[in-house]
mmCIF file of C-alpha atoms and ligand atoms in Angstrom:
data_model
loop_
_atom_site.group_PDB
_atom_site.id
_atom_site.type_symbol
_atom_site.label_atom_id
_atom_site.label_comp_id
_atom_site.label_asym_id
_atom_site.label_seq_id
_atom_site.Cartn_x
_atom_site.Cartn_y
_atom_site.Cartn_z
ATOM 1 C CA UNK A 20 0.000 0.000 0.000
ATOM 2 C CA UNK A 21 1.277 3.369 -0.776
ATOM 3 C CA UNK A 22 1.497 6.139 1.228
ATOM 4 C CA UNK A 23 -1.129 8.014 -0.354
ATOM 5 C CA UNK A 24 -3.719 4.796 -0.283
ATOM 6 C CA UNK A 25 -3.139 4.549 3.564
ATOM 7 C CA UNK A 26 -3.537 8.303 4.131
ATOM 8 C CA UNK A 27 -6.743 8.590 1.886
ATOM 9 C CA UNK A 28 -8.693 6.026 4.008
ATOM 10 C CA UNK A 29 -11.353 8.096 5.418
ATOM 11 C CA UNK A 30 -11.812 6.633 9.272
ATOM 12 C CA UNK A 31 -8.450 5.039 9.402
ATOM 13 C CA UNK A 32 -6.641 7.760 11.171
ATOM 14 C CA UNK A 33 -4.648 5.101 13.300
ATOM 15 C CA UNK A 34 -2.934 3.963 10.353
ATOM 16 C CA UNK A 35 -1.989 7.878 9.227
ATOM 17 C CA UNK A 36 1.464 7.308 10.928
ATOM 18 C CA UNK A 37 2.130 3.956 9.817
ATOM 19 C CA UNK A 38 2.213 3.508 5.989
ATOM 20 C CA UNK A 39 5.541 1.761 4.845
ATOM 21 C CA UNK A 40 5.682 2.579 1.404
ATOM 22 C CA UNK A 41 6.676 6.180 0.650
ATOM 23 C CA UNK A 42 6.390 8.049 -2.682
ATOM 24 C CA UNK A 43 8.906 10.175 -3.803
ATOM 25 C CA UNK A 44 7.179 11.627 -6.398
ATOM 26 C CA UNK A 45 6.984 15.284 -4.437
ATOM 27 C CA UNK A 46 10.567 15.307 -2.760
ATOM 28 C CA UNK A 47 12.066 17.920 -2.834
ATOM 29 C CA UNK A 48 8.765 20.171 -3.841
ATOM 30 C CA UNK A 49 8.309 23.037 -1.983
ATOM 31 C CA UNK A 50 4.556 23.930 -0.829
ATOM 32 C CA UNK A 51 3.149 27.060 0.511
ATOM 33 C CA UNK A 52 0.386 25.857 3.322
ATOM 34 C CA UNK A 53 -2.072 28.985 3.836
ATOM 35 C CA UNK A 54 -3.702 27.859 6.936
ATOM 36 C CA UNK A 55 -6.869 29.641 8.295
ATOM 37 C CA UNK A 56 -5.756 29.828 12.295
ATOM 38 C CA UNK A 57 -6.377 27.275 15.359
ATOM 39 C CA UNK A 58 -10.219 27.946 16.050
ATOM 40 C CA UNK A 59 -10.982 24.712 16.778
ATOM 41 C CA UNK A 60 -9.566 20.921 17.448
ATOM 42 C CA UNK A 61 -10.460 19.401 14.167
ATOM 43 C CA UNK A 62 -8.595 22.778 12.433
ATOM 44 C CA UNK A 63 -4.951 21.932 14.396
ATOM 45 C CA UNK A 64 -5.581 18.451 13.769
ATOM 46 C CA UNK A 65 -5.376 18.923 10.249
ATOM 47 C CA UNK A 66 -2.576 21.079 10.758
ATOM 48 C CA UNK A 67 -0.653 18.636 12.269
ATOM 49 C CA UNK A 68 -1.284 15.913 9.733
ATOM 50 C CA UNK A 69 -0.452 17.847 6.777
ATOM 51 C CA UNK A 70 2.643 18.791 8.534
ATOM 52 C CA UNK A 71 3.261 15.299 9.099
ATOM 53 C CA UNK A 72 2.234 14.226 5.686
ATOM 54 C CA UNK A 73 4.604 16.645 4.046
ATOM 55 C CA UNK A 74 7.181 15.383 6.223
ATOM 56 C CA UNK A 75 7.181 11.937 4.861
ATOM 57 C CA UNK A 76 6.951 13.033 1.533
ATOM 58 C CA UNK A 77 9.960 14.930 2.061
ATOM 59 C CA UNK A 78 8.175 18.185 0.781
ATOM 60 C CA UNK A 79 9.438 21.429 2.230
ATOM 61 C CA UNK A 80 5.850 22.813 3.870
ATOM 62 C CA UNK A 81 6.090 26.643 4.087
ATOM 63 C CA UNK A 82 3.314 27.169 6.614
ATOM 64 C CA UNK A 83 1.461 30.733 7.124
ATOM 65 C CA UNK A 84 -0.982 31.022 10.113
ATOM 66 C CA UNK A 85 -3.597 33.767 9.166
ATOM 67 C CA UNK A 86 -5.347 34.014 12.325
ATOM 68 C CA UNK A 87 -8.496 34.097 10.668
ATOM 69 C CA UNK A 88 -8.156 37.125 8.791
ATOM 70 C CA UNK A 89 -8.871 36.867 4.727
ATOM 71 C CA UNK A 90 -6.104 39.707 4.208
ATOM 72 C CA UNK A 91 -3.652 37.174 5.697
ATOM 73 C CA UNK A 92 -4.020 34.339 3.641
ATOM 74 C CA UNK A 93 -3.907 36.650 1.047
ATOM 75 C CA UNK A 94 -0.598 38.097 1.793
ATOM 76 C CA UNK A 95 0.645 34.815 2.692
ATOM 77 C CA UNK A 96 -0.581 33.118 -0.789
ATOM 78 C CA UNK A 97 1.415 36.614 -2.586
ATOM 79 C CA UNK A 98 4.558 35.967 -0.757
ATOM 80 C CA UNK A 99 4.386 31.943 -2.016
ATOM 81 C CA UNK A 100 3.779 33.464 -5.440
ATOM 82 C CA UNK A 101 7.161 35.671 -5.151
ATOM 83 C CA UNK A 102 8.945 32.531 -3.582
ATOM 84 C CA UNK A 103 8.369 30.544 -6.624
ATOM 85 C CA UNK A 104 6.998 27.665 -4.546
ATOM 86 C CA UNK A 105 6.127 24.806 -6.819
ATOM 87 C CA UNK A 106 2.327 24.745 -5.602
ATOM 88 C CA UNK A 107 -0.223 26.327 -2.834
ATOM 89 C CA UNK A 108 -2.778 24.982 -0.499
ATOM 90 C CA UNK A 109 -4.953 27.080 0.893
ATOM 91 C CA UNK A 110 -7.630 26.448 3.512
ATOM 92 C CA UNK A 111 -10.162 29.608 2.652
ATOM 93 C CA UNK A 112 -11.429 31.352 5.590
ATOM 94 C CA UNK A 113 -14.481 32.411 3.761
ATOM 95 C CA UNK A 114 -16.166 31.605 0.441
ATOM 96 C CA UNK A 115 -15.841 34.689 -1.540
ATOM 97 C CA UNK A 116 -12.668 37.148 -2.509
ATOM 98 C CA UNK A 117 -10.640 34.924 -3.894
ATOM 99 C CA UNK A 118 -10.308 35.651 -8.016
ATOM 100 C CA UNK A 119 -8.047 38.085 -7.724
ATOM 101 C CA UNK A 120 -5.328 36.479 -5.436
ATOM 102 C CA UNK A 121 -5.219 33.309 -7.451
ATOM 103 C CA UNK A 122 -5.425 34.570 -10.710
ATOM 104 C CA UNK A 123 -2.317 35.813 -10.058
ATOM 105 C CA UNK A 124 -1.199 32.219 -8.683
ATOM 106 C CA UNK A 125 -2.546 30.680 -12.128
ATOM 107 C CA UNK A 126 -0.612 33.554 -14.253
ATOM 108 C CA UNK A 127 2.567 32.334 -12.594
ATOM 109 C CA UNK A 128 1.493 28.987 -13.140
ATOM 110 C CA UNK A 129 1.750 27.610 -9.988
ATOM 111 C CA UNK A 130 -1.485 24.733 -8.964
ATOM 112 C CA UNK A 131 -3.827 25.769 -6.105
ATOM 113 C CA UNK A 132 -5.678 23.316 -3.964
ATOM 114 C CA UNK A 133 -8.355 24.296 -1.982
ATOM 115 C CA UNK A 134 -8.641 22.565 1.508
ATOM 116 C CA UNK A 135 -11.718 20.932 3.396
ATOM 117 C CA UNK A 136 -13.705 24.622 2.791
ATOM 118 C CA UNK A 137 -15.242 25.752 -0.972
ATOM 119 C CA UNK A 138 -14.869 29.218 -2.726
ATOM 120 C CA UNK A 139 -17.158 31.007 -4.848
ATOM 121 C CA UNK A 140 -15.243 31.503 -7.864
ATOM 122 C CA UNK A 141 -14.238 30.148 -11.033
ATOM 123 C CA UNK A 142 -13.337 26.612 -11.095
ATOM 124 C CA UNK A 143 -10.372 27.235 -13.357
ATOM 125 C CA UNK A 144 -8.431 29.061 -10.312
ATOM 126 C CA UNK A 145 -7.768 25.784 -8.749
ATOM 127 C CA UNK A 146 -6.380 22.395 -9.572
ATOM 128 C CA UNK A 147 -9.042 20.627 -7.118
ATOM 129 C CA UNK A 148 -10.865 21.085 -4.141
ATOM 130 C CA UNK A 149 -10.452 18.160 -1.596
ATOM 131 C CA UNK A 150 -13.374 19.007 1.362
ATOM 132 C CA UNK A 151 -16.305 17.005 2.601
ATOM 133 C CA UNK A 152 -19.715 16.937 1.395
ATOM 134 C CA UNK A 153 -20.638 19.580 4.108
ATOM 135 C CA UNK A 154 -24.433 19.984 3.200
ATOM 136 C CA UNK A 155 -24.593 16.329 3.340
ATOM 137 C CA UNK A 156 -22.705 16.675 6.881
ATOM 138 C CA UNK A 157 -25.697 19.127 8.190
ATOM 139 C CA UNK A 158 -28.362 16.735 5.968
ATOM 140 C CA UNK A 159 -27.363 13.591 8.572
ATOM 141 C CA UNK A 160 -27.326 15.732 11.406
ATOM 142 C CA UNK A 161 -30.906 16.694 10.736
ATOM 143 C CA UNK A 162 -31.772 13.513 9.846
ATOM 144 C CA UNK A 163 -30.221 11.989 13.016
ATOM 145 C CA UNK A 164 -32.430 14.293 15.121
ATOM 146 C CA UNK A 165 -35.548 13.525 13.293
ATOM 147 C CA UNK A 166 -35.132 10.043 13.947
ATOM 148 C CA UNK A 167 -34.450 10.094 17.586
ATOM 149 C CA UNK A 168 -37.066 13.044 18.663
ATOM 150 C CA UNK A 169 -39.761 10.982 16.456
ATOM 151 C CA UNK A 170 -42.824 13.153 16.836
ATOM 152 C CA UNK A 171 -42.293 14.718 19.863
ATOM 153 C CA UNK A 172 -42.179 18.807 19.847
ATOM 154 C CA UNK A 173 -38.859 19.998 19.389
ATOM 155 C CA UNK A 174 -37.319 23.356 19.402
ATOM 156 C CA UNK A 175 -33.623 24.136 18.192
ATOM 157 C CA UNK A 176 -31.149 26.447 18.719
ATOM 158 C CA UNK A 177 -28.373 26.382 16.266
ATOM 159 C CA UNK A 178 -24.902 27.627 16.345
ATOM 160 C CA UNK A 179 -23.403 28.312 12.738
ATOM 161 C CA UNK A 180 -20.079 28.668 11.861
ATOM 162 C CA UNK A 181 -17.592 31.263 10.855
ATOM 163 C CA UNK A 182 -19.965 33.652 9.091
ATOM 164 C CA UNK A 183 -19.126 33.463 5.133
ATOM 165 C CA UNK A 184 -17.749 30.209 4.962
ATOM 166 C CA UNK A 185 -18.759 27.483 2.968
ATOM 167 C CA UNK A 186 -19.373 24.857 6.394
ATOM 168 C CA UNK A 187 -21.268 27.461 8.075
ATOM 169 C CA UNK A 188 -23.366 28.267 4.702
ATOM 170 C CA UNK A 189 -23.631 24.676 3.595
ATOM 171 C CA UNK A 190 -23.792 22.739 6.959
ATOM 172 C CA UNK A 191 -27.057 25.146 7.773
ATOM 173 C CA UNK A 192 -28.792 24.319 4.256
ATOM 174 C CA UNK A 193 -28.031 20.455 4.540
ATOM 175 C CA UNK A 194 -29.475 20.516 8.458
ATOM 176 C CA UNK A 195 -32.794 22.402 7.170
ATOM 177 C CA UNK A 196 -32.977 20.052 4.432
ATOM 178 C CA UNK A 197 -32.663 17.063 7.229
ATOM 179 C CA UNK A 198 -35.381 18.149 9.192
ATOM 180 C CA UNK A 199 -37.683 19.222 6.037
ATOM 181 C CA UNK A 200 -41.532 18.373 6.107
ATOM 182 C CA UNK A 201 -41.149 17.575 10.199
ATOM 183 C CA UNK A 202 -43.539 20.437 11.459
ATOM 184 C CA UNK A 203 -41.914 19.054 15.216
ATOM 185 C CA UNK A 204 -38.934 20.255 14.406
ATOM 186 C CA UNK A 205 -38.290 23.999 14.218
ATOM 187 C CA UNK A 206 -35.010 25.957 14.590
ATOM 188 C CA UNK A 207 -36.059 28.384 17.403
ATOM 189 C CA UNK A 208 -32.679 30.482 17.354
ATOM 190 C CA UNK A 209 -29.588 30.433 15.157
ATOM 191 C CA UNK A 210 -26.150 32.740 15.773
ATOM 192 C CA UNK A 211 -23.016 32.490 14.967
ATOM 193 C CA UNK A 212 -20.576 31.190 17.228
ATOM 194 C CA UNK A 213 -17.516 31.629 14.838
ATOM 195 C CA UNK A 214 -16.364 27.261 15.256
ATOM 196 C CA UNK A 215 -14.714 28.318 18.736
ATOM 197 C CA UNK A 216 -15.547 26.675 22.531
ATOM 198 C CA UNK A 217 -15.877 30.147 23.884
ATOM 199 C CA UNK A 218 -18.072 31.604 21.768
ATOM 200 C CA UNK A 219 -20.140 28.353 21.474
ATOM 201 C CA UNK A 220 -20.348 28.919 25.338
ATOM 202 C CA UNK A 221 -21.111 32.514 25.029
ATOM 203 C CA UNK A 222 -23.459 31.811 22.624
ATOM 204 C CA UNK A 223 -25.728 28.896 24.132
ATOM 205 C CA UNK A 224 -25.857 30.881 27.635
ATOM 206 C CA UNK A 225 -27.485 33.933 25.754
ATOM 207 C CA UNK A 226 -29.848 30.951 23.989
ATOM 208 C CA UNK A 227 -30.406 29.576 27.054
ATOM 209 C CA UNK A 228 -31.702 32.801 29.053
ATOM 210 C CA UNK A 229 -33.798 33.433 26.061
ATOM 211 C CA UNK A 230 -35.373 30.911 26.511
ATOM 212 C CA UNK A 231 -36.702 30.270 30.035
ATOM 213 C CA UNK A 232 -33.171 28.949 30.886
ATOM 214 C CA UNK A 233 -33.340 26.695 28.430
ATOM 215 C CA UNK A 234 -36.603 25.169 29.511
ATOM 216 C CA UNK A 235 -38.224 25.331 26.102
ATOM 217 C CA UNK A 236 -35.057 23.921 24.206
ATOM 218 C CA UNK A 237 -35.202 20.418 23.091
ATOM 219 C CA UNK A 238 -31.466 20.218 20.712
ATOM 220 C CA UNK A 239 -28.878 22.455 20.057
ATOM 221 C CA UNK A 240 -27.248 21.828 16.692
ATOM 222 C CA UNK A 241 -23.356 22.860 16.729
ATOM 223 C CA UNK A 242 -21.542 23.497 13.134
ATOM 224 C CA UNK A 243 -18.202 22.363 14.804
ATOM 225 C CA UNK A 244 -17.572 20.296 17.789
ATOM 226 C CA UNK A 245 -15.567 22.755 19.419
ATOM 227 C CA UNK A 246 -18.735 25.002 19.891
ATOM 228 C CA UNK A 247 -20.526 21.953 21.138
ATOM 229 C CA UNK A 248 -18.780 21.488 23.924
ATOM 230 C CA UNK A 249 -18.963 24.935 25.064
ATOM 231 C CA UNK A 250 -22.620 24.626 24.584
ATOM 232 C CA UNK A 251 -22.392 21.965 26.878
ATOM 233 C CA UNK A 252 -20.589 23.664 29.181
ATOM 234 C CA UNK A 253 -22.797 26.719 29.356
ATOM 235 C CA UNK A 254 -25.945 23.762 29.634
ATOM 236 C CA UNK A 255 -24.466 22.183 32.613
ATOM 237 C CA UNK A 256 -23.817 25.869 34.356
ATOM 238 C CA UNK A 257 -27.350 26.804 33.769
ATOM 239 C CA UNK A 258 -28.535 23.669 35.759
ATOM 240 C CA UNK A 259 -29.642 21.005 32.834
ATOM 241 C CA UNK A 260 -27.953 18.649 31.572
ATOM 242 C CA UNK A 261 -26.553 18.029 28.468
ATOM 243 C CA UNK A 262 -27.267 14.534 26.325
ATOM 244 C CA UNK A 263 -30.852 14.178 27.661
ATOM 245 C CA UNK A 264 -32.381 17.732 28.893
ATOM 246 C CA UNK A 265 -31.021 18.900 25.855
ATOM 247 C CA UNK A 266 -29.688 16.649 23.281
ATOM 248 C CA UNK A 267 -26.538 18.047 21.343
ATOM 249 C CA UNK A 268 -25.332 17.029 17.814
ATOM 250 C CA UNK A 269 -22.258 18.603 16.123
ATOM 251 C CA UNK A 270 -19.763 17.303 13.431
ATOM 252 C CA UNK A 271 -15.888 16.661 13.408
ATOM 253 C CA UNK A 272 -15.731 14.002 15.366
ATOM 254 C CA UNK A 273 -12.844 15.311 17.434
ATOM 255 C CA UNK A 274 -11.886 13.457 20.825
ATOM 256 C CA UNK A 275 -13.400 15.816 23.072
ATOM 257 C CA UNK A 276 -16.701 14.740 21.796
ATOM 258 C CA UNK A 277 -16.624 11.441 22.345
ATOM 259 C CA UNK A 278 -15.471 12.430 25.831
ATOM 260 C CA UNK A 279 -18.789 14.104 26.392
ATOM 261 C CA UNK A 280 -20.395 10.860 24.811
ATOM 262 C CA UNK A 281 -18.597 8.701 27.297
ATOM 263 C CA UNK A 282 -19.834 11.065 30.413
ATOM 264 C CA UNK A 283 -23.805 11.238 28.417
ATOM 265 C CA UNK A 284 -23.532 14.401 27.506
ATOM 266 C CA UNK A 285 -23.303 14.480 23.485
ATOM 267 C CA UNK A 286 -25.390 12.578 21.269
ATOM 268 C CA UNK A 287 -24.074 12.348 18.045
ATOM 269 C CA UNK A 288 -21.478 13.782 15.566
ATOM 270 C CA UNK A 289 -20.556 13.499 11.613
ATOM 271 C CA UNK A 290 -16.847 12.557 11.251
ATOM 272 C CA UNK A 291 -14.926 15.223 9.111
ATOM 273 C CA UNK A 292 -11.097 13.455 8.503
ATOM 274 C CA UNK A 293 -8.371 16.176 9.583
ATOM 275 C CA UNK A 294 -6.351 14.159 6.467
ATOM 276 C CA UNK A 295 -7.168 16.262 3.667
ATOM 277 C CA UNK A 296 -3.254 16.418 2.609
ATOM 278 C CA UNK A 297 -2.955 13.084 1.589
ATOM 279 C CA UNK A 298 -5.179 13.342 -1.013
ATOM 280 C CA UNK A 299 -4.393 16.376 -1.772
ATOM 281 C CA UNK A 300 -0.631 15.722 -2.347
ATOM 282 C CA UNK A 301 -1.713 12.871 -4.479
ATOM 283 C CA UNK A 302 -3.472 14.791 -6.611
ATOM 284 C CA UNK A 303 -0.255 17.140 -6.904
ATOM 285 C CA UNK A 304 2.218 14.486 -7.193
ATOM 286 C CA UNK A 305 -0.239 12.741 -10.094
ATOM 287 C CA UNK A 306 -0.412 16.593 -11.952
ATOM 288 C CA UNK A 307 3.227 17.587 -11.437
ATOM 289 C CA UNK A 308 4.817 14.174 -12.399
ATOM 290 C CA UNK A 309 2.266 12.700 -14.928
ATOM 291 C CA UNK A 310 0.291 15.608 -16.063
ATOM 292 C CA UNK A 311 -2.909 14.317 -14.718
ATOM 293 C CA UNK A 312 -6.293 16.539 -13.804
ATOM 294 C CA UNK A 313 -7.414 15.236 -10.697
ATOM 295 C CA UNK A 314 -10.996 15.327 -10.245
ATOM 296 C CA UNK A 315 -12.746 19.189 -9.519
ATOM 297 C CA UNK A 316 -13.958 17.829 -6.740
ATOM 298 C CA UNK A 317 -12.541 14.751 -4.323
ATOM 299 C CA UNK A 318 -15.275 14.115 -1.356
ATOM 300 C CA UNK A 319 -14.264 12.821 1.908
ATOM 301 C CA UNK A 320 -16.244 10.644 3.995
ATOM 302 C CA UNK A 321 -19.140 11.673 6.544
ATOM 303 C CA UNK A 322 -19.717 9.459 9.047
ATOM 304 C CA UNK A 323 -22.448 9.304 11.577
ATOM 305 C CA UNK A 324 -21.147 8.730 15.314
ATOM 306 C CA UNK A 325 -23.351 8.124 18.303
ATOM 307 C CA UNK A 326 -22.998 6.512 21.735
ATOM 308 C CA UNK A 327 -23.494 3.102 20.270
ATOM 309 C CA UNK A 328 -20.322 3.366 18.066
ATOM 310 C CA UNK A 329 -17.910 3.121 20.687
ATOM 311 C CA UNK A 330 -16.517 6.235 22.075
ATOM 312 C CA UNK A 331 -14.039 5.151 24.527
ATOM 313 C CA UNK A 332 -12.661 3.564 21.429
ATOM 314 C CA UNK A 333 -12.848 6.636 19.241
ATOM 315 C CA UNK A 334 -11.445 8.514 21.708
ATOM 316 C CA UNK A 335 -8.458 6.431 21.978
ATOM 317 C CA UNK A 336 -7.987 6.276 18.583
ATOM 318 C CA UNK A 337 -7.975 10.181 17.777
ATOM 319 C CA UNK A 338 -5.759 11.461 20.840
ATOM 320 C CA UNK A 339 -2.239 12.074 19.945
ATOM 321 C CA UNK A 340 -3.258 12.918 16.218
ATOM 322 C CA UNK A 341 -2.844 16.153 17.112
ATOM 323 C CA UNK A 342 -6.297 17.426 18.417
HETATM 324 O O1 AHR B 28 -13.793 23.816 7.470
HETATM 325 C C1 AHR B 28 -13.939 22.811 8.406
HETATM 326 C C2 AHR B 28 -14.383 23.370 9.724
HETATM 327 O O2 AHR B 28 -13.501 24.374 10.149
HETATM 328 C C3 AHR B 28 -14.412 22.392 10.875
HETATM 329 O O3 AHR B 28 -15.587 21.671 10.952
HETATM 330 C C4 AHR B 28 -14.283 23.313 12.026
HETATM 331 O O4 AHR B 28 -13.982 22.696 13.240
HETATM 332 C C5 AHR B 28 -13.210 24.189 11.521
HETATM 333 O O5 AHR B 28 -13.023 25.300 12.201
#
């Protein structure tokens, strides 16, 4: 198996760090990484895997940290340009702003690959887009909650991601679509809590004295994990708790989740792999070395997790990937 097989199965992060064969096709390459920031776990996560990836390709990652701000990743992806690197990822803070920036990437013909979030643009500024289905994502989150509330009344409070982006734009359309023709079902309140614990928290206690301290909430639905769990938290401080006063369903599937499934407290996530390198670099290496178009558009898995599919175990089996 080569290195890009074992790093391209969706759920098998334990055996991200132990493929044998190694490709060689990229050695040497140099690689601009254009990262959005560390707002939540899944985000360094994927980080630290594409670090690691590029390390046993022998690629030489230049990595920029825009703490969230478009005009960084911007600069960052101009100063790759002027460095001549041989191509760019970029993980796109939001969805639109992009032509101009890699237009000028494409003009000095160096391959863009968008990472696990869309852009509004033309498709001709990238090479390919590796991400996950993300209104699918919010789709069997919905669904998920349909099926376990059955026809009881249910009122729920959503917090959306980073305004702009694609998961925050795309995860809300998929969850309306889940819960579709269920008049039980209603999203009561829905804010922004920008994919971070604290203003998740923040977030959820304002929803929560809103609404007769949270009496008269039946689910809140989290874009990220991250803001899940300070949902949670603010649940728990307002008296309730968490997993059966209010049931709580997120997606990334990070290890602090299934932490809060172990204790009762979360209910149910959709996986999002932090590996979106290894495709991505296999894509590259295919394009640079054979000439090949990758696919527009490679999809990574979405899997459903609840407290029947082993938590402990998924827990386990995520720490030390760099959560
Ligand atoms: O773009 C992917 C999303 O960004 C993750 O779900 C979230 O945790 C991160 O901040």
């Amino acid at each position: 198996m080569n290195v890009y097989k074992t790093l391209a199965l969706g759920a098998g992060l334990a055996g991200l760090l132990l493929s044998t064969a190694y490709a060689d096709g990229l050695q040497g390459k140099v690689v601009g990484f254009s990262q959005i920031g560390s707002e939540s776990g899944w985000r360094a996560a994927e980080t630290s895997v594409t670090k690691s990836v590029a390390a046993d390709l022998g690629i030489d990652l230049k990595f920029a940290d825009a703490q969230q701000k478009q005009e960084n990743q911007i600069k960052a992806i101009r100063g790759f340009i002027a460095q001549g690197v041989d191509a760019i990822l970029v993980a796109p803070v939001v969805a639109t702003g992009w032509e101009e920036v890699l237009t000028e990437a494409k003009e000095a013909n160096i391959p863009v690959i968008l990472l696990d979030r869309g852009i509004e643009g033309p498709e001709d500024l990238y090479l390919t887009s590796v991400a996950s289905d993300q209104v699918k994502e919010g789709r069997v989150a919905g669904e998920w909650l349909v099926g376990t509330v059955g026809d009881k009344q249910c009122n729920v409070v959503e917090l959306q991601g980073t305004v702009g982006s694609s998961p925050a734009i795309n995860r809300k359309k998929g969850f309306e679509e889940g819960i579709a023709g269920h008049a039980n079902l209603s999203i009561i309140r829905s804010q922004t809590g920008d994919f971070t614990r604290s203003k998740g928290k923040e977030v959820m206690e304002g929803f929560l004295k809103a609404e007769d301290g949270g009496k008269n909430i039946c689910a809140v639905y989290a874009h990220n994990d991250d803001m899940a769990v300070g949902a949670i938290q603010a649940i728990k401080d307002a008296g309730l708790k968490p997993g059966s006063d209010i049931l709580v369903v997120s997606i990334d599937a990070v290890p602090d989740i299934f932490a809060a499934m172990v204790a009762g407290e979360a209910n149910a996530t959709v996986e999002l792999t932090p590996n979106m390198a290894g495709p991505a670099f296999q894509a590259l290496d295919a394009y640079l070395n054979g000439g090949t178009a990758p696919e527009k558009f490679i999809i990574t898995e979405s899997k459903l997790y609840t407290p029947a599919d082993d938590p402990q175990g998924e827990y386990d089996r995520r720490k030390g990937l760099g959560y």
